[in-house]
Coordinates of C-alpha atoms in Angstrom, one line a residue:
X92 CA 3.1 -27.0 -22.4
X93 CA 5.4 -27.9 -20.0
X94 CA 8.9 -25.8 -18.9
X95 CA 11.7 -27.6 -20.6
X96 CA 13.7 -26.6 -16.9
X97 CA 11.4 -28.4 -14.8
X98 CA 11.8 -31.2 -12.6
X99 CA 15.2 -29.9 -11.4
X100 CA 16.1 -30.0 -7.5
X101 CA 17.5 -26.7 -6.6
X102 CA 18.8 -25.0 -3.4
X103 CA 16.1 -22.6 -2.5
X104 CA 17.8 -20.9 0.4
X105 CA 21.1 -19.9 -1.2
X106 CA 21.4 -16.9 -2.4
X107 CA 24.8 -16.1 -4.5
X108 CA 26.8 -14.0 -2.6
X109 CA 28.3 -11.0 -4.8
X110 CA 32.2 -10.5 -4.9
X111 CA 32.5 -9.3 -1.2
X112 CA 35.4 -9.1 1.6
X113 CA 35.2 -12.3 4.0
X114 CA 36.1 -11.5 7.0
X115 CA 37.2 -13.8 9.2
X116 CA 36.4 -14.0 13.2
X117 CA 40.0 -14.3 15.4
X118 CA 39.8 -15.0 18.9
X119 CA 36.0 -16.3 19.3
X120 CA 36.6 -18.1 22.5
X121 CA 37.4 -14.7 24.0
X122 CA 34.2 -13.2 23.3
X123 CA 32.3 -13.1 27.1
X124 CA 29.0 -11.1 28.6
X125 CA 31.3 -9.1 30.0
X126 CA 33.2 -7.2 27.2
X127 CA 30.0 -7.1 25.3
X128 CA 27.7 -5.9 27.7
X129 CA 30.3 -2.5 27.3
X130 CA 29.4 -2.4 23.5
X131 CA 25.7 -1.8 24.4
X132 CA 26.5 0.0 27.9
X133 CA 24.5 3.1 26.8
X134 CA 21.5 1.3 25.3
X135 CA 20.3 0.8 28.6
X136 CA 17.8 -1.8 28.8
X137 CA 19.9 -4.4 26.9
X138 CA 21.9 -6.6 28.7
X139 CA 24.0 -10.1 27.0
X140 CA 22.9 -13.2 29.1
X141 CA 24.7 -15.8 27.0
X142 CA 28.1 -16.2 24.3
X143 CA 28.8 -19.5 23.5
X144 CA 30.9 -20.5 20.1
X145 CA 29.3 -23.9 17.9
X146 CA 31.4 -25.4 16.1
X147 CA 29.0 -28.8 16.0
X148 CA 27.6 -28.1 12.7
X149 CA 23.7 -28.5 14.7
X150 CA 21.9 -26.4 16.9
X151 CA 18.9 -28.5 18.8
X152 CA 15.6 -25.8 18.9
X153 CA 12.5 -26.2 20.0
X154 CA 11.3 -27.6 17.3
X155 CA 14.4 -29.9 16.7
X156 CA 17.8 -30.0 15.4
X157 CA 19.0 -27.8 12.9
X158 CA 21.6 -29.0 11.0
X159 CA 24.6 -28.3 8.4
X160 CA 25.3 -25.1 9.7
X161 CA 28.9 -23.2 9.8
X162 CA 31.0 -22.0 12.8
X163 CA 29.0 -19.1 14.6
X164 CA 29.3 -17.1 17.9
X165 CA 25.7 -17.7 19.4
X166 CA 24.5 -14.7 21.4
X167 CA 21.7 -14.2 23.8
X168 CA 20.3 -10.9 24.5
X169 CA 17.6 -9.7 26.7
X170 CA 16.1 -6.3 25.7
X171 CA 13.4 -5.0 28.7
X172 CA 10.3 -3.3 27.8
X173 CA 9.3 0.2 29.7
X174 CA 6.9 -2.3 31.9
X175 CA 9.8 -4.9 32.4
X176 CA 9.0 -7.5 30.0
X177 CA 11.8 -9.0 28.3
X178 CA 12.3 -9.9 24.6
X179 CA 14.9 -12.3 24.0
X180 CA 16.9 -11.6 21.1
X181 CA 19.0 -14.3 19.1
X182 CA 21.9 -13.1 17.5
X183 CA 24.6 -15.5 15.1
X184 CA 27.4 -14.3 14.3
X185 CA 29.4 -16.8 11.5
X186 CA 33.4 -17.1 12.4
X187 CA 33.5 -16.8 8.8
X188 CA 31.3 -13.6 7.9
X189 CA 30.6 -11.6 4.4
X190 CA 30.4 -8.4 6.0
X191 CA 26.6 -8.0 5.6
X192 CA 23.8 -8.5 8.7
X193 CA 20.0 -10.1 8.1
X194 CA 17.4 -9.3 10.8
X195 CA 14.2 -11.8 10.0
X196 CA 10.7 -11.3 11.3
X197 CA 8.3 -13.8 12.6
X198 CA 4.8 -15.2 11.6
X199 CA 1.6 -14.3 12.6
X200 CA 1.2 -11.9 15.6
X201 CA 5.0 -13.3 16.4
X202 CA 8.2 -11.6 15.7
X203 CA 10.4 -14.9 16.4
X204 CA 11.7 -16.2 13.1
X205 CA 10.6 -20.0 12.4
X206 CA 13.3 -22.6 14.0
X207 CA 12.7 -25.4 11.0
X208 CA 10.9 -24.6 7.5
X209 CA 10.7 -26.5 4.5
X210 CA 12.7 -26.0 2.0
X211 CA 10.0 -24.3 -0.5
X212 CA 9.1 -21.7 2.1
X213 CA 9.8 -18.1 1.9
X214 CA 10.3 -17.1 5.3
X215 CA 14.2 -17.0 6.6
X216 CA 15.5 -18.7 9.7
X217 CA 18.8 -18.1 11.3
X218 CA 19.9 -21.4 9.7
X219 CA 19.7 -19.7 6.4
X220 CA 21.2 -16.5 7.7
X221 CA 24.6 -17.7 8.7
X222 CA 24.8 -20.5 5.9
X223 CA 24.6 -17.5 3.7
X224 CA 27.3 -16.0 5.6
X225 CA 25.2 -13.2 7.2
X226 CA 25.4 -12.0 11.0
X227 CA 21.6 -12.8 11.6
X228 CA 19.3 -11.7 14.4
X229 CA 15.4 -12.6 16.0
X230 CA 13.7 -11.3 18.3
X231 CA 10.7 -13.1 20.6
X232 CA 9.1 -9.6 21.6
X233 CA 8.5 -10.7 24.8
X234 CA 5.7 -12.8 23.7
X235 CA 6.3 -16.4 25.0
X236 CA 2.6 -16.6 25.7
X237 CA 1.1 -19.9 24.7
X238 CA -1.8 -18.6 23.1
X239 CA -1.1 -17.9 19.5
X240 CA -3.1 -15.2 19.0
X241 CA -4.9 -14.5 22.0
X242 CA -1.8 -13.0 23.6
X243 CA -3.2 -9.7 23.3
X244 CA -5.7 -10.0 25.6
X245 CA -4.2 -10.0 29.9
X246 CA -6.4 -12.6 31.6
X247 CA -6.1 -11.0 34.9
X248 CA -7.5 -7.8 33.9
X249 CA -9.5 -8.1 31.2
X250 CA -7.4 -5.1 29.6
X251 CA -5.0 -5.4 26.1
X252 CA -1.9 -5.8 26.9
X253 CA -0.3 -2.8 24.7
X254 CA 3.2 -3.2 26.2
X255 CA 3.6 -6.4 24.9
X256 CA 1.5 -4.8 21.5
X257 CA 4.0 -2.3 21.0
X258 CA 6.9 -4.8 21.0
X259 CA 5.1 -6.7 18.2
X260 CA 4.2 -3.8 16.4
X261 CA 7.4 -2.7 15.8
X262 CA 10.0 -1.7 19.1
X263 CA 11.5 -5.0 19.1
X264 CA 12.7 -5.3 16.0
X265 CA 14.1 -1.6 16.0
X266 CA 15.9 -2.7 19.6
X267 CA 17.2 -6.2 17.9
X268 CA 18.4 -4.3 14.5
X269 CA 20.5 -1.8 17.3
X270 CA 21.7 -3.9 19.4
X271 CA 22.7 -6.5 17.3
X272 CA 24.2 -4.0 14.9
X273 CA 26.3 -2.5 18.1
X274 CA 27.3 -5.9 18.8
X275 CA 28.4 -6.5 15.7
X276 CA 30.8 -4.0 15.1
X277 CA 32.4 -5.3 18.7
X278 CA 32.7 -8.5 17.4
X279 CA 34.2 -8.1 13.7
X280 CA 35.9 -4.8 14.6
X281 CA 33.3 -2.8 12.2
X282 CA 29.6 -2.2 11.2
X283 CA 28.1 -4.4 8.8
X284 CA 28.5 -3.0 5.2
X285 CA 24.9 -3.7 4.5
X286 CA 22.0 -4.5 6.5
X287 CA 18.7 -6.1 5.0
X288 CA 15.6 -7.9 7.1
X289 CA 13.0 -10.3 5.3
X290 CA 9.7 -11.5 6.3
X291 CA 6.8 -13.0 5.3
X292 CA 3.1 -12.8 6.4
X293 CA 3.4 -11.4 9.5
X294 CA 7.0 -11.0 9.1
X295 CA 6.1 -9.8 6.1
X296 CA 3.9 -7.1 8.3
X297 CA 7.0 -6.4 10.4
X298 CA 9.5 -5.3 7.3
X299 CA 6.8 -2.9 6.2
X300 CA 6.5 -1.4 9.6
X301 CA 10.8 -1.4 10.0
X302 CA 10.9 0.2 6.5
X303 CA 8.6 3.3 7.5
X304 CA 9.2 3.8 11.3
X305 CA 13.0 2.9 11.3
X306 CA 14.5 3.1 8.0
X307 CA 17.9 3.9 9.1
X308 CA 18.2 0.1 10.5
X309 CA 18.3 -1.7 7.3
X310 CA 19.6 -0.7 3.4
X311 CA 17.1 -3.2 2.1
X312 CA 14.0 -4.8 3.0
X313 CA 11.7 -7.7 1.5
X314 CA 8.3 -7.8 2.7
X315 CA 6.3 -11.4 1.3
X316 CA 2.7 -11.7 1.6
X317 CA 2.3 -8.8 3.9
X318 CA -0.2 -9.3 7.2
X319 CA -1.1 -5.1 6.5
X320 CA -4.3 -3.9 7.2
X321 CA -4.5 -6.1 10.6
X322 CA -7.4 -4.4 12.1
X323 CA -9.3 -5.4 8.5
X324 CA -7.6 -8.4 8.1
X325 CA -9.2 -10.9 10.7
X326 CA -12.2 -9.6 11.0
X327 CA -12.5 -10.3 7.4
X328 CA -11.2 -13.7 7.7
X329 CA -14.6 -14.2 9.6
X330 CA -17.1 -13.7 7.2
X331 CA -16.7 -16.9 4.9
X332 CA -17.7 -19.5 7.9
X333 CA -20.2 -16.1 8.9
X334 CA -22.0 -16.4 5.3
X335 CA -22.2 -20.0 5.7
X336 CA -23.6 -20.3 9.5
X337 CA -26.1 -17.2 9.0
X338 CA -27.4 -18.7 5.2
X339 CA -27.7 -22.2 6.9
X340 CA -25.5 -23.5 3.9
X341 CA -22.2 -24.9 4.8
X342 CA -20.5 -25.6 1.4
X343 CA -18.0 -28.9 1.7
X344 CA -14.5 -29.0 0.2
X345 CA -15.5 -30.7 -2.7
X346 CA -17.8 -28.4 -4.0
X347 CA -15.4 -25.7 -3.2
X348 CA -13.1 -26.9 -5.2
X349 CA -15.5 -27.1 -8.2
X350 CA -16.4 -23.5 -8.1
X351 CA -12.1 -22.7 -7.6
X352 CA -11.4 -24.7 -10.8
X353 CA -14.2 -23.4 -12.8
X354 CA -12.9 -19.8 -12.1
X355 CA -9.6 -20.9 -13.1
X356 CA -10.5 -22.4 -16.1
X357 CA -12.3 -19.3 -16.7
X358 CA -9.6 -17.0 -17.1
X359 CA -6.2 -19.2 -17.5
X360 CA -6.4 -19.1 -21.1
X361 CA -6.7 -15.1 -21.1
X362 CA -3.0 -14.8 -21.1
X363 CA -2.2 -16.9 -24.4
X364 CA -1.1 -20.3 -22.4
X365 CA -3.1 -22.9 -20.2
X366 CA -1.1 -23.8 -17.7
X367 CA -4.1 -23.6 -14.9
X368 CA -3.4 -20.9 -13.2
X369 CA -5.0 -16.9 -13.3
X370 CA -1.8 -15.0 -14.9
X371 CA -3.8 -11.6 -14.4
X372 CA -2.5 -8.8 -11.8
X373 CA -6.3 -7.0 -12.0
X374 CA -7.9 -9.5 -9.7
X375 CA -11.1 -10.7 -11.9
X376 CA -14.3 -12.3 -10.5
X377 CA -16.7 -14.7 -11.2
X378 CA -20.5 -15.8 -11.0
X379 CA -20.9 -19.2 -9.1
X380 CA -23.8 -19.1 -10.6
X381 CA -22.7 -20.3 -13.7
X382 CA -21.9 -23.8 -12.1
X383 CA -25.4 -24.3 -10.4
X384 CA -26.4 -28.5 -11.3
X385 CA -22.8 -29.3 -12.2
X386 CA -22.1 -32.6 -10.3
X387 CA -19.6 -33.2 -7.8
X388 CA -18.5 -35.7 -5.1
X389 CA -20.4 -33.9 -2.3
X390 CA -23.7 -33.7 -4.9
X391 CA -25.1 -31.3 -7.0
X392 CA -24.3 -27.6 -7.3
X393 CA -27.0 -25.5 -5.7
X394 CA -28.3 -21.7 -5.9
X395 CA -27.7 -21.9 -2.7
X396 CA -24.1 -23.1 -3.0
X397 CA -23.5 -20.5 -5.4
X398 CA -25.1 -17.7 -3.4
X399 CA -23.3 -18.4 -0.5
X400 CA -19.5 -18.7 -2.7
X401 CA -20.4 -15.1 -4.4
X402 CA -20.6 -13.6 -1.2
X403 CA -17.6 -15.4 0.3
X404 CA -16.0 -14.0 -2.9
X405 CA -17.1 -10.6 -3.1
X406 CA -15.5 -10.5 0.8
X407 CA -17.4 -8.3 4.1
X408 CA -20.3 -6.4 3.3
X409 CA -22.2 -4.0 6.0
X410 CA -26.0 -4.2 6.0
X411 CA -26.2 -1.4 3.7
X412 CA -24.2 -3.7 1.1
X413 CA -21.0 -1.0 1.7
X414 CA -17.8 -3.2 0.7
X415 CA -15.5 -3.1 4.2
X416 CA -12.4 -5.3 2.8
X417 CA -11.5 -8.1 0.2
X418 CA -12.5 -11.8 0.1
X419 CA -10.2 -14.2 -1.0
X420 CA -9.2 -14.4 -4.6
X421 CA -11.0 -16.2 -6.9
X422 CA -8.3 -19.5 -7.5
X423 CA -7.3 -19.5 -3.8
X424 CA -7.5 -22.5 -1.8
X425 CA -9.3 -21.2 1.2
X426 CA -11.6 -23.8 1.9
X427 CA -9.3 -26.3 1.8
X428 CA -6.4 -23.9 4.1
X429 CA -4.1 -24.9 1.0
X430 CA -0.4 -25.9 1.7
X431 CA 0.1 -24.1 5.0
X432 CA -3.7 -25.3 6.1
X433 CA -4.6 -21.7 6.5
X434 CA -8.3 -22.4 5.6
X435 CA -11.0 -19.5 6.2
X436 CA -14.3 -21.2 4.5
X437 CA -13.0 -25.1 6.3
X438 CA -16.0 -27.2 7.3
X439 CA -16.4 -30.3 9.2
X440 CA -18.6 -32.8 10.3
X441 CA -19.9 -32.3 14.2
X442 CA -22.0 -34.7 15.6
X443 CA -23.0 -35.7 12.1
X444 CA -24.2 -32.1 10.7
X445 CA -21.7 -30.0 8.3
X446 CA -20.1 -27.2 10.7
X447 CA -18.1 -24.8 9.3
X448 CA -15.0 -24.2 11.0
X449 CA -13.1 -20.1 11.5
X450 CA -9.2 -19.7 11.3
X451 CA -7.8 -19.6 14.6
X452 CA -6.5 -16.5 14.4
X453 CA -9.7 -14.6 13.1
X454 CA -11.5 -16.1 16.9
X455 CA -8.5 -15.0 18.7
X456 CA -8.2 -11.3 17.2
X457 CA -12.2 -10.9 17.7
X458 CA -12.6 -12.6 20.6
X459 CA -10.1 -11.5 23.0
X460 CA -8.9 -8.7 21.2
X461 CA -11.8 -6.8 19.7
X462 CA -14.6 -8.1 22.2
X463 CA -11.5 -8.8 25.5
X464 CA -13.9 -11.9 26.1
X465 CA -12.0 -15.3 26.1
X466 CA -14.8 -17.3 25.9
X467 CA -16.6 -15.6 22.9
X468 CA -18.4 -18.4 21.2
X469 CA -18.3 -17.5 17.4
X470 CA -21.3 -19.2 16.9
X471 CA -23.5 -16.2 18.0
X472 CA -22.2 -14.0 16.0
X473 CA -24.4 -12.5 13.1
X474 CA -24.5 -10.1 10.3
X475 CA -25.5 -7.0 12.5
X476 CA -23.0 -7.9 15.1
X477 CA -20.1 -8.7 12.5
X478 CA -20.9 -5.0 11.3
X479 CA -20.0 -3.4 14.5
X480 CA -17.3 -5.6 15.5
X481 CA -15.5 -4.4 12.0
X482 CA -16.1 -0.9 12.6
X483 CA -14.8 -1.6 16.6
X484 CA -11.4 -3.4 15.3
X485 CA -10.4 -0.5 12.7
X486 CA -11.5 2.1 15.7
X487 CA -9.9 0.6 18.6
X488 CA -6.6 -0.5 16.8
X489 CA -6.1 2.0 14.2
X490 CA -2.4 2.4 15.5
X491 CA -0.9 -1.5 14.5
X492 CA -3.2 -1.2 10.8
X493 CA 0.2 -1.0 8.9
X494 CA -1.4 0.3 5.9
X495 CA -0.2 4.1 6.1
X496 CA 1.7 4.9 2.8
X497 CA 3.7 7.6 3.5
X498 CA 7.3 6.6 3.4
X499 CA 9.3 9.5 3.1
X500 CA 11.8 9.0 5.4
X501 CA 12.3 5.3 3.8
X502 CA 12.9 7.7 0.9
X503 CA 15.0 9.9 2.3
X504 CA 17.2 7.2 3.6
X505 CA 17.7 5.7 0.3
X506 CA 16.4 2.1 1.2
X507 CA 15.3 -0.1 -1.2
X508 CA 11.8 -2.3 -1.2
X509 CA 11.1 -5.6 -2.1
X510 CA 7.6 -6.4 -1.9
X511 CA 5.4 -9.6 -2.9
X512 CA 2.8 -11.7 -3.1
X513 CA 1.0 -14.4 -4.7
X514 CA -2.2 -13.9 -6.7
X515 CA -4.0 -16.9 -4.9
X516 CA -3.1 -16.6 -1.2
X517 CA -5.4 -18.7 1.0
X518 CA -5.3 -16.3 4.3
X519 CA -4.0 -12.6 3.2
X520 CA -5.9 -11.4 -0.1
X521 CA -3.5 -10.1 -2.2
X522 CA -5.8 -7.0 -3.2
X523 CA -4.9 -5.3 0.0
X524 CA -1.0 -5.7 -0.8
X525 CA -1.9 -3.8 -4.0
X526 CA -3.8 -1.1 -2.8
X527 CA -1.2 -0.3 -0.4
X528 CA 1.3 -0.4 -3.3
X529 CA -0.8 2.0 -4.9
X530 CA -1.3 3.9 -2.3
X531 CA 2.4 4.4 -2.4
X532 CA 3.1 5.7 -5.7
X533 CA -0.1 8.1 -4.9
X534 CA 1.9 9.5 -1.8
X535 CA 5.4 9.5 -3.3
X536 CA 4.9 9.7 -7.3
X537 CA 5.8 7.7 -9.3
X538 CA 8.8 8.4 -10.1
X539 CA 10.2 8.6 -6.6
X540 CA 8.6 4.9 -6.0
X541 CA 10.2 3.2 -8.8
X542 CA 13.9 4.5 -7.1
X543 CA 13.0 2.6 -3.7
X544 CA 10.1 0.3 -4.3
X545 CA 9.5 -3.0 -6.4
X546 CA 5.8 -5.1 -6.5
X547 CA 5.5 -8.6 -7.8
X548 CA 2.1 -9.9 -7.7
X549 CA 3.1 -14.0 -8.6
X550 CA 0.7 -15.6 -10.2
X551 CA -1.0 -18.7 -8.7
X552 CA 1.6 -18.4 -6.1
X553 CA 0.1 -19.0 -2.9
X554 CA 1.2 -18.2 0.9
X555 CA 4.6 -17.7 1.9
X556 CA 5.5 -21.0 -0.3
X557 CA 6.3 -22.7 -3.4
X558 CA 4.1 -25.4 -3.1
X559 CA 1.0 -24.0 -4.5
X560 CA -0.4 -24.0 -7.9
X561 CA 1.5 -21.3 -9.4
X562 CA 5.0 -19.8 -9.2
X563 CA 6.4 -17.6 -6.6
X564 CA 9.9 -16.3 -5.5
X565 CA 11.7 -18.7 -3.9
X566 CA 14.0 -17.5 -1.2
X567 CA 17.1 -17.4 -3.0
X568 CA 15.7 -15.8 -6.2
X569 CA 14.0 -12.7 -3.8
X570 CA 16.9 -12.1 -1.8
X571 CA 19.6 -12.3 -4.8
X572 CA 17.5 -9.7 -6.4
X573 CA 17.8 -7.2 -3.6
X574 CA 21.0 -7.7 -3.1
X575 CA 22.0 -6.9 -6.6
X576 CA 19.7 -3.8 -6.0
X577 CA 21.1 -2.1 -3.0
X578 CA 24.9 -3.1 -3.5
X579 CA 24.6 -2.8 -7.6
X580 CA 22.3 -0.7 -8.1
X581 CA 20.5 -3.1 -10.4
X582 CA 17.1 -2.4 -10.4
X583 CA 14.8 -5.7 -10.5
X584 CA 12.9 -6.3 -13.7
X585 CA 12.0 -9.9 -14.8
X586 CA 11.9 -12.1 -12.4
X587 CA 12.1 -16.4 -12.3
X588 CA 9.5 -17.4 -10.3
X589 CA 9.2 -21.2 -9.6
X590 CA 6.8 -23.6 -8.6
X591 CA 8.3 -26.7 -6.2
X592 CA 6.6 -30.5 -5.5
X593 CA 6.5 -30.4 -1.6
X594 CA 7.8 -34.5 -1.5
X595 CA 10.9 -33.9 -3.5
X596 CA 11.3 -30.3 -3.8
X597 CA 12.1 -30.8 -7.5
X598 CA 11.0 -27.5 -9.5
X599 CA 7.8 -28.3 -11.5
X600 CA 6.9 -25.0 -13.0
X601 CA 9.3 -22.0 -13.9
X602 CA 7.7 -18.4 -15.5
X603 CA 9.3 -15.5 -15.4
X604 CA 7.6 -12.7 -13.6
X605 CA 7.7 -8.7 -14.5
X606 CA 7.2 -6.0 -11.6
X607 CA 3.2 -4.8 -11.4
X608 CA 1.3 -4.1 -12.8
X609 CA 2.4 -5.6 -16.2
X610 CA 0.8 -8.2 -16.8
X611 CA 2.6 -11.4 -19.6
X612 CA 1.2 -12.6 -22.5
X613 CA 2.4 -15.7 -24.0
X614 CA 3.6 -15.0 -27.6
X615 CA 5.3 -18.5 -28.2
X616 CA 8.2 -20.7 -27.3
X617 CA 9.6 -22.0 -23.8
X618 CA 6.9 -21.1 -21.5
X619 CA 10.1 -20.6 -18.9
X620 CA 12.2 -18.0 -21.1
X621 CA 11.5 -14.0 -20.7
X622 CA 11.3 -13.7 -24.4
X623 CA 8.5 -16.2 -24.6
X624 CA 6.3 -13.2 -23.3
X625 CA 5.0 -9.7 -24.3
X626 CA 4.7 -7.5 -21.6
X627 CA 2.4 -5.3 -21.0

């Protein structure tokens, strides 16, 4: 049954903007290095390169221009590291500003915020920040290495480089949120009345890590699809082209996809409305097994095909059969990388023969971070070797992990949480989001979680986007909540979640979500409307 709200185009990156002061920027033109330098004087290792006023409505970045954007002070900071690296920091501040500043993480093993994204994505750029009438700030860490993810590792000396590390981890955004909040009050004449940072996936990684080692630098954070448990995280991103290489059974996309829709179909009735997606916060499985002869267009279903799924599924294993972390989910599109391309189980054909083909970043992280070899060939790897290079990563790099749950200085600083993720991400299994929710409300109680922290597990919703096969937050829905939250004190509760067609960004699916782990079940009526649903 479709929503009766669907196929409606909607601003996804607006977020409404609560009765609030506007306070307007006099005298731009007069801002300079000079007199801003003396705002940060005592920092010490910040210095202003750069003040320029735009009032050209575009801003050309590297990726291309950015456009219909307001009046805004552009600033250029450069923040040096205790081995002399320097993280550029970007800082806009709107002539026409709502009183409020936005820091916004990065991607990956990046801090720097996204220059362009599409409109169903959830991670912020500074575009969105000063549209929205926010003071907005990113940071490049002092990573302008071209190697995605193999940063880490210094060619020269065959050594990490943990200076650069640290900045990722979590110094540079603590430096940006200061500085940029110092600045700030130099240029409108006061502090910011509230202060909030978003990210998502590794950004996502970098809010969690603000929220417990610097609480004090924002009121409210929203962490989306969360890159936590990185030491467990690429290593497990491995083991679905592992299974296939070491069982000699590459699986192609199209039987893939079979086994991902049979799951579906397994469960989407469960909660009283097919709609094909898993509406189910507890994470169920399901035997491959159970589709062994069903045709497809790469041939039969094998036991061999089914085998090799199940233990994709049921995610790293040591030789003992001891779990070590989650696969992906069940109705994720992993083989296929889903919207973002982020595939973990892709294969391809190499001189003719089926080849499965590892995420990028799971290589990098092993190969030059884990093993410091640049030229590790993933091809050698095996099941005894894969054992040992897990146990290595969660040794070696226990410190960036990102999974500890005690925040009781986030507590004690009255910030409030926003956390989320979608049921069927492709590259970061939710499971591990939940767990460290969990973990949470172990270390805090209960009670004392449900003051600063909220957990939405969207179901269907894939990573860091609408564009998947169920609803997520978009944007403007996450960000108005928290809002409300911190200057309100509206707690969240039922949520909209959306689902968007990536041609025409129309909305093609709306359900409303409830905080986890309560689960919806369809009682009857508009499958968009809160009352349509019992929950429980």
């Amino acid at each position: 049954m479709p929503s009766s709200t669907g196929n409606v185009r909607q601003d996804l990156r607006r977020w409404i903007d609560p009765a609030h002061n506007r306070r307007p920027l006099e005298n731009p033109g007069d801002l300079n290095p000079e007199t801003l330098n003396a705002a940060i004087a005592d920092v010490g290792n910040a210095t202003v390169t750069s003040v320029s006023v735009n009032t050209s409505g575009s801003f050309e970045s590297p990726l291309g221009p950015m456009m219909d954007l307001p009046d805004f002070v552009d600033i250029r900071v450069s923040i040096t590291s205790p081995q002399g690296r320097d993280a550029h920091v970007y800082l806009w501040a709107p002539l026409d500003w709502n009183e409020r500043f936005l820091g916004i993480g990065g991607g990956g093993s990046r801090t720097l915020a996204q220059w362009l994204t599409p409109e169903g994505m959830r991670s912020p750029t500074l575009r969105d920040g000063v549209r929205n009438g926010y003071a907005v700030a990113t940071t490049d860490g002092a990573n302008r290495d071209e190697r995605f993810g193999a940063w880490g590792l210094d060619l020269e000396t065959g050594e990490i480089d943990f200076d650069r590390a640290d900045n990722w981890h979590v110094r540079s955004n603590h430096e940006m949120a200061v500085v940029s909040k110092r600045l700030i009050e130099r240029i409108y004449g006061k502090q910011p009345d509230y202060s909030y940072m978003m990210g998502a996936s590794g950004g996502g990684r970098q809010t969690l890590m603000q929220a417990r080692e610097h609480p004090e630098d924002f009121d409210g954070y929203w962490a989306d699809c969360p890159a936590i448990n990185w030491t467990k995280l690429h290593v497990a991103q491995m083991w679905p082209p592992l299974v296939m290489k070491e069982l000699s059974n590459p699986v192609p996309l199209a039987k893939m996809e079979a086994f991902r829709r049979a799951a579906i179909s397994a469960h989407d009735a469960q909660d009283g409305l097919v709609d094909g997606i898993i509406a189910r916060s507890d994470f169920p499985s399901w035997d491959a097994r159970l589709l062994v002869g069903a045709s497809t267009a790469a041939g039969p279903i094998t036991e061999r095909d089914a085998e090799v799924m199940n233990l994709i599924w049921q995610g790293p294993r040591t030789s003992q059969s001891e779990w070590l972390w989650y696969g992906p989910p069940i109705d994720s599109e992993f083989a296929g990388g889903g919207p973002l391309g982020i595939g973990l189980a892709v294969t391809a054909m190499v001189e003719g023969v089926l080849t499965p083909v590892p995420f990028s970043l799971a290589t990098d992280w092993i190969g030059s971070w884990v093993l410091r070899d640049a030229d590790w060939d993933w091809t050698t790897l095996t099941f005894e070797q894969y054992e040992e290079i897990f146990e290595r990563s969660v040794r070696d790099f226990e410190a960036y992990d990102a999974s500890n749950p005690d925040y009781s200085d986030f507590v004690g600083s009255g910030g409030k949480l926003l956390l989320s993720h979608g049921t069927a991400d492709e590259g970061i299994p939710a499971q591990g989001t939940a767990r460290l929710y969990t973990a949470i409300r172990d270390t805090l109680g209960g009670d004392v979680a449900d003051e600063h922290f909220r957990f939405y597990l969207t179901p269907g919703d894939v990573h860091a986007t609408l564009y998947g096969n169920g609803p997520g937050l978009s944007l403007a829905a996450g960000m108005e909540a928290l809002v409300a939250w911190v200057e309100s004190g509206e707690a969240p509760d039922i949520l909209t979640a959306i689902r968007t067609d990536p041609r025409t960004e129309e909305t093609t699916m709306v359900r409303p979500i409830a905080p986890y782990p309560l689960n919806g079940k369809y009682i009857g009526g508009d499958p968009a409307a809160s009352e349509s649903y019992r929950f429980s």
